[in-house]
Coordinates of C-alpha atoms in Angstrom, one line a residue:
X251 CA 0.0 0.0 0.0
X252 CA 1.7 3.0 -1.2
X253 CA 1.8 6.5 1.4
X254 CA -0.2 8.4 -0.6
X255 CA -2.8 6.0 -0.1
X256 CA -2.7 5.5 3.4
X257 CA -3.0 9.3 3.6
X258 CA -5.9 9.3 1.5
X259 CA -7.1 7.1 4.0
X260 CA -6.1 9.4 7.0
X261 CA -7.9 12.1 5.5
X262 CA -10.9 10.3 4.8
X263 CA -11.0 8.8 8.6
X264 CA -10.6 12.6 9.9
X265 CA -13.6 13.8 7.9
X266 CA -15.7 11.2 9.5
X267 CA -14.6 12.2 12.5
X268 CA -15.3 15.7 12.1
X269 CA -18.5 15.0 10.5
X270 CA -19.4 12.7 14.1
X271 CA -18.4 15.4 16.0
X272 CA -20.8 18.1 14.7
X273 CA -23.5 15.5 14.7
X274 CA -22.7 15.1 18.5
X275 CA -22.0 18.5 18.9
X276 CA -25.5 19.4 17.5
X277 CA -27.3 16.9 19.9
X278 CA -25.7 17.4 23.4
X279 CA -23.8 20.7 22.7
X280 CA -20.0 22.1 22.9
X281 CA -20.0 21.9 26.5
X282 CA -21.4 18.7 26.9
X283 CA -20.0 16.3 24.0
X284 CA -17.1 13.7 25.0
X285 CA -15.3 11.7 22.7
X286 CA -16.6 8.4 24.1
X287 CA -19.9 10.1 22.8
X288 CA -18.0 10.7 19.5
X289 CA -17.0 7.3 19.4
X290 CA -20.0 5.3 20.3
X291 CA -21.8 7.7 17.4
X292 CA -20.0 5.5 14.6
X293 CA -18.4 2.6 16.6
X294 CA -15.3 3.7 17.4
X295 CA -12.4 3.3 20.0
X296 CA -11.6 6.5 21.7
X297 CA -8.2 5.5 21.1
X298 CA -8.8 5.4 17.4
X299 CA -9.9 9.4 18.0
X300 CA -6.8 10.3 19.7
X301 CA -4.8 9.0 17.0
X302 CA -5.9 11.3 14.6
X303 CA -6.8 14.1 17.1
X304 CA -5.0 14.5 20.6
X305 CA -7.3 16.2 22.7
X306 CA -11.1 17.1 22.2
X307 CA -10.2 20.7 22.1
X308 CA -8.4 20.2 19.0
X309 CA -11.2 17.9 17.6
X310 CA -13.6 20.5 18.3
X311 CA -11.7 23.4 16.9
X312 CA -11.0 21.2 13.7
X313 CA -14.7 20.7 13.4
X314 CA -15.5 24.2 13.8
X315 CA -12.6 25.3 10.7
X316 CA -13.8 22.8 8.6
X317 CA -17.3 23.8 8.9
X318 CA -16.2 27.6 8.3
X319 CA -14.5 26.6 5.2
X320 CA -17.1 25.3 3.5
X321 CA -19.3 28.0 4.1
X322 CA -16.3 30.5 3.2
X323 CA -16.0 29.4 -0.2
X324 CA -19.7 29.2 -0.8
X325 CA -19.9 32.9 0.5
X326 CA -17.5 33.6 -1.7
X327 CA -19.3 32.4 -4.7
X328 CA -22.7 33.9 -4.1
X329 CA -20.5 37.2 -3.6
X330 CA -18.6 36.7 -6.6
X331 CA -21.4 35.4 -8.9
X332 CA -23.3 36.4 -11.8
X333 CA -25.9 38.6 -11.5
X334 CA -26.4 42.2 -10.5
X335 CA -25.8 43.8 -7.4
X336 CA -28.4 43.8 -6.0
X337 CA -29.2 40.1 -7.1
X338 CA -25.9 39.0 -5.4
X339 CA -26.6 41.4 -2.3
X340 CA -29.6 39.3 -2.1
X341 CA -28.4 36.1 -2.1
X342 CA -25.7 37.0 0.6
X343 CA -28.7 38.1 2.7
X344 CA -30.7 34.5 2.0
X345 CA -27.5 32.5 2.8
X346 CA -27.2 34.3 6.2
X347 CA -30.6 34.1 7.4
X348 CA -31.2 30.5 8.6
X349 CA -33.6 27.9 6.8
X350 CA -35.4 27.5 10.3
X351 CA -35.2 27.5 13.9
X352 CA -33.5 24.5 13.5
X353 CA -30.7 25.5 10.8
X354 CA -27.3 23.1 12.2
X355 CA -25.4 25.9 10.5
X356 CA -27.1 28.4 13.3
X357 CA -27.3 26.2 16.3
X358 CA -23.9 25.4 15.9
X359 CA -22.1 29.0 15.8
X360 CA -24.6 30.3 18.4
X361 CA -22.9 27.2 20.6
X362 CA -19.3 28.4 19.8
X363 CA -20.1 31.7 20.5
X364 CA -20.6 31.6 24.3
X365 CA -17.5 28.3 23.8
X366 CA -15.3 31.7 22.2
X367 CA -15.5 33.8 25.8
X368 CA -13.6 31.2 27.4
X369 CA -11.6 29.2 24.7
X370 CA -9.0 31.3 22.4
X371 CA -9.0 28.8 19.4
X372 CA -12.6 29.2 19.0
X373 CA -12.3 32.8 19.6
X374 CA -10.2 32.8 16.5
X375 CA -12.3 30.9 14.3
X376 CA -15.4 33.1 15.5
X377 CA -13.4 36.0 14.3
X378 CA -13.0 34.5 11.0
X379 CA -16.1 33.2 10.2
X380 CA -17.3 36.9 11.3
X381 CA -14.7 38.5 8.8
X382 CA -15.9 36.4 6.1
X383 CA -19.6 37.6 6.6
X384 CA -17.9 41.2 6.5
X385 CA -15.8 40.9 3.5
X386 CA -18.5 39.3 1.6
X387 CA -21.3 42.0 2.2
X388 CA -18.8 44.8 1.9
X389 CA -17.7 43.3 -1.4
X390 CA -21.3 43.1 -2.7
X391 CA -21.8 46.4 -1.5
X392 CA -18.8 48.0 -3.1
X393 CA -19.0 46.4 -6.6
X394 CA -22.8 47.4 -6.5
X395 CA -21.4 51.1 -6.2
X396 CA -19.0 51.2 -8.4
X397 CA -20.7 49.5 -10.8
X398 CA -23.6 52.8 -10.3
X399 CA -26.3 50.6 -8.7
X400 CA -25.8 51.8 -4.8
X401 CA -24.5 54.7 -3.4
X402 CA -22.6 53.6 -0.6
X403 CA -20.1 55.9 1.0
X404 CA -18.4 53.0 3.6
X405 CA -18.9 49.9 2.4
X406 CA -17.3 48.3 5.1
X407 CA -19.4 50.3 7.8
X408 CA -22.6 49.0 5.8
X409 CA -21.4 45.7 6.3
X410 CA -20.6 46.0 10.1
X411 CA -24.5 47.4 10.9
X412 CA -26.1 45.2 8.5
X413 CA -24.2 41.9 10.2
X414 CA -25.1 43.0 13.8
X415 CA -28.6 43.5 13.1
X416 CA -29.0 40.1 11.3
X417 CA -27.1 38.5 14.8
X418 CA -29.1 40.3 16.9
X419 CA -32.5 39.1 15.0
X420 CA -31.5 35.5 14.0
X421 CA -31.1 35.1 17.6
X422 CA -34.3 36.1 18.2
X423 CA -35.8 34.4 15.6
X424 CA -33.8 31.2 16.6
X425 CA -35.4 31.0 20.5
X426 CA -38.7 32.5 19.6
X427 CA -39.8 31.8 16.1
X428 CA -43.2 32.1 17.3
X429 CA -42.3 36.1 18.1
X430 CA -40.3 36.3 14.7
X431 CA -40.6 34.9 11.3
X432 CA -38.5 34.1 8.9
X433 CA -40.6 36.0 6.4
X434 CA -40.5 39.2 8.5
X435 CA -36.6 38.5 9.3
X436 CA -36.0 38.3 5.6
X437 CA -38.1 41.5 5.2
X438 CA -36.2 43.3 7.9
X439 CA -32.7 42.0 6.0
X440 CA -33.7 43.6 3.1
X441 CA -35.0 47.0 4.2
X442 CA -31.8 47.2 6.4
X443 CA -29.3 46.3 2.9
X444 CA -31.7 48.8 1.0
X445 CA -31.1 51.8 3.2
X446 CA -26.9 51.0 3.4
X447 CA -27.4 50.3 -0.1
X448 CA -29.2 53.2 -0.9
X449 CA -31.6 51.7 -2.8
X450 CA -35.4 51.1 -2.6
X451 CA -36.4 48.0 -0.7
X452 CA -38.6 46.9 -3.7
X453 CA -35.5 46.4 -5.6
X454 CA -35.2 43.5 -4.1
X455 CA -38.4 42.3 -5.2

């Protein structure tokens, strides 16, 4: 059996791993999840876990980059895409918002969150998953003016308002979707963009 293939095989082992972990994660939360949970998931030694990962910190925190990588590059390509502005401003917003009280995507960073006060690896990753967010609204938002379709002074400014209000309300919506839509989220998301956009909110439309 040649290296390469037994690194194929590494790599394949760890992203079954990682993909246990956020399942785990998911169901008894950061705080909460142990690798023996981990490796009763997919019948598993711990020890097999600790071979490829040496603590559960570092398990955790390679769950949580992986998971920010893939939605990295698909930020970047809704960003980046075809369209107009406004079109591409638009799809940012839908990615953002969550599918339903229930989006893994949501429940999970909302968990790393209150992880990031106390653990500096998360911390970092939280930054970057927020500076993703940034660059890929403030990217929208500055093509969209140069290209003559907003007027937007401060991109970058836009983007920091229009992210804090979306955290704020998806956390809302999140634990009380009975007191918040998704329609009237997606409706607020868009009036927000509008007015850093300087745009009318039926552009959208």
């Amino acid at each position: 059996m040649s290296s390469r293939t037994r690194a194929e095989q590494a790599d394949q082992r760890r992203a079954e791993l990682l993909e246990a972990t956020r399942k785990v994660v998911l169901e008894k939360g950061l705080a909460h999840t142990r690798i023996a949970d981990i490796a009763k998931s997919i019948n598993v030694s711990g020890g097999l876990i600790h071979y490829h990962f040496a603590t559960k910190d570092e398990l955790i925190v390679a769950m949580l980059k992986a998971t920010l990588d893939i939605e990295s590059a698909r930020l970047g390509e809704l960003a980046g895409g075809p369209g107009t502005a406004v079109e591409r401003l638009d799809r940012v917003l839908r990615y953002y918002i969550p599918e339903s009280r229930s989006d893994q995507s949501w429940l999970l960073w909302i968990d790393a969150w209150n992880t990031a006060l106390r653990e500096p690896a998360v911390n970092a990753i939280m930054l970057e998953l927020e500076t993703a967010w940034l660059e890929a609204l403030a990217q929208v938002l500055s093509s969209g003016a140069e290209a003559g379709e907003f007027t937007c002074e401060d991109p970058a400014g836009s983007a920091e308002r229009i992210d804090a209000m979306l955290d704020g309300l998806i956390i809302r919506y999140t634990l009380h979707p009975n007191v918040l839509t998704r329609g009237r989220l997606l409706t607020h998301a868009r009036t927000a963009a509008a007015q850093e956009a300087g745009i009318a909110v039926t552009a959208f439309s």
